[in-house]
């Protein structure tokens, strides 16, 4: 006979549900319209600000959420990834900006970006391209693990949206 404890969601299930409710999805862009449909009130996602719980996002993982109708990438960076981004001389970049200026002090592992290519607006793909960051397949722009443009026609870095940490594991975007 089945016990009730078997039917109870595990902590991991709960985290997944909580994440999905906020509209967060995995790295695959194709999953994302499905999740949007699952949200009973999509208009909530269009509010000026949205809080995102970072706790379920594993090291090395990029998730995509929707903010003001746009995709926003949240990348939980490893130390190696951060070191790589910081080893680059920012003066050599097409749109010079140090990695430190693109994250919040003390939360250097979290990179938050508007997921819209600055060339003509396609959604770049995470964990791809020549710089361990994003690749935009529309015309071949490569962004690094700080979201900075490194190669291709995009003129500027991926935009960092306004956001703040409301706790160690929660950000508010907008
Ligand atoms: S829209 Fe991304 S490279 Fe053109």
CSV table of C-alpha atoms in Angstrom, one decimal, residues 71-132:
chain,number,residue,atom,x,y,z
A,71,UNK,CA,14.4,37.2,-21.8
A,72,UNK,CA,16.8,37.8,-18.9
A,73,UNK,CA,19.7,35.4,-18.4
A,74,UNK,CA,20.9,34.5,-14.9
A,75,UNK,CA,24.2,32.7,-14.9
A,76,UNK,CA,25.6,31.1,-11.8
A,77,UNK,CA,29.3,31.3,-12.6
A,78,UNK,CA,32.0,29.1,-11.4
A,79,UNK,CA,35.2,30.5,-10.0
A,80,UNK,CA,37.0,29.4,-13.1
A,81,UNK,CA,34.6,31.3,-15.3
A,82,UNK,CA,34.9,34.4,-13.2
A,83,UNK,CA,38.7,34.2,-13.4
A,84,UNK,CA,38.6,33.8,-17.1
A,85,UNK,CA,36.4,36.9,-17.5
A,86,UNK,CA,38.7,38.9,-15.3
A,87,UNK,CA,41.9,37.8,-17.0
A,88,UNK,CA,40.9,39.8,-20.1
A,89,UNK,CA,42.2,43.3,-20.4
A,90,UNK,CA,39.0,45.2,-20.8
A,91,UNK,CA,40.7,47.9,-22.9
A,92,UNK,CA,41.2,45.3,-25.7
A,93,UNK,CA,37.5,44.7,-25.9
A,94,UNK,CA,35.1,46.2,-28.6
A,95,UNK,CA,33.0,47.6,-25.8
A,96,UNK,CA,35.5,48.0,-22.9
A,97,UNK,CA,34.1,47.1,-19.5
A,98,UNK,CA,35.6,45.2,-16.6
A,99,UNK,CA,33.8,42.2,-15.4
A,100,UNK,CA,33.6,43.7,-11.9
A,101,UNK,CA,31.4,46.5,-13.3
A,102,UNK,CA,28.9,44.1,-14.7
A,103,UNK,CA,28.1,42.2,-11.4
A,104,UNK,CA,27.2,43.3,-7.8
A,105,UNK,CA,30.1,43.5,-5.4
A,106,UNK,CA,30.2,40.4,-3.2
A,107,UNK,CA,27.9,38.5,-5.5
A,108,UNK,CA,30.5,38.1,-8.3
A,109,UNK,CA,29.2,34.6,-9.2
A,110,UNK,CA,25.9,35.9,-10.4
A,111,UNK,CA,25.7,37.5,-13.9
A,112,UNK,CA,22.3,38.9,-14.8
A,113,UNK,CA,21.8,40.0,-18.5
A,114,UNK,CA,19.1,41.1,-20.8
A,115,UNK,CA,19.1,38.2,-23.3
A,116,UNK,CA,18.8,40.2,-26.4
A,117,UNK,CA,21.6,40.4,-28.9
A,118,UNK,CA,22.7,44.0,-29.3
A,119,UNK,CA,23.1,43.6,-33.1
A,120,UNK,CA,19.5,43.0,-34.3
A,121,UNK,CA,17.7,41.5,-31.3
A,122,UNK,CA,18.0,37.7,-31.6
A,123,UNK,CA,18.2,35.7,-28.4
A,124,UNK,CA,21.8,34.3,-28.0
A,125,UNK,CA,22.4,30.7,-26.9
A,126,UNK,CA,24.2,30.1,-23.6
A,127,UNK,CA,27.3,28.0,-23.1
A,128,UNK,CA,28.2,28.5,-26.7
A,129,UNK,CA,30.6,30.5,-28.9
A,130,UNK,CA,34.3,30.9,-28.6
A,131,UNK,CA,34.4,32.6,-25.2
A,132,UNK,CA,32.5,30.3,-22.9
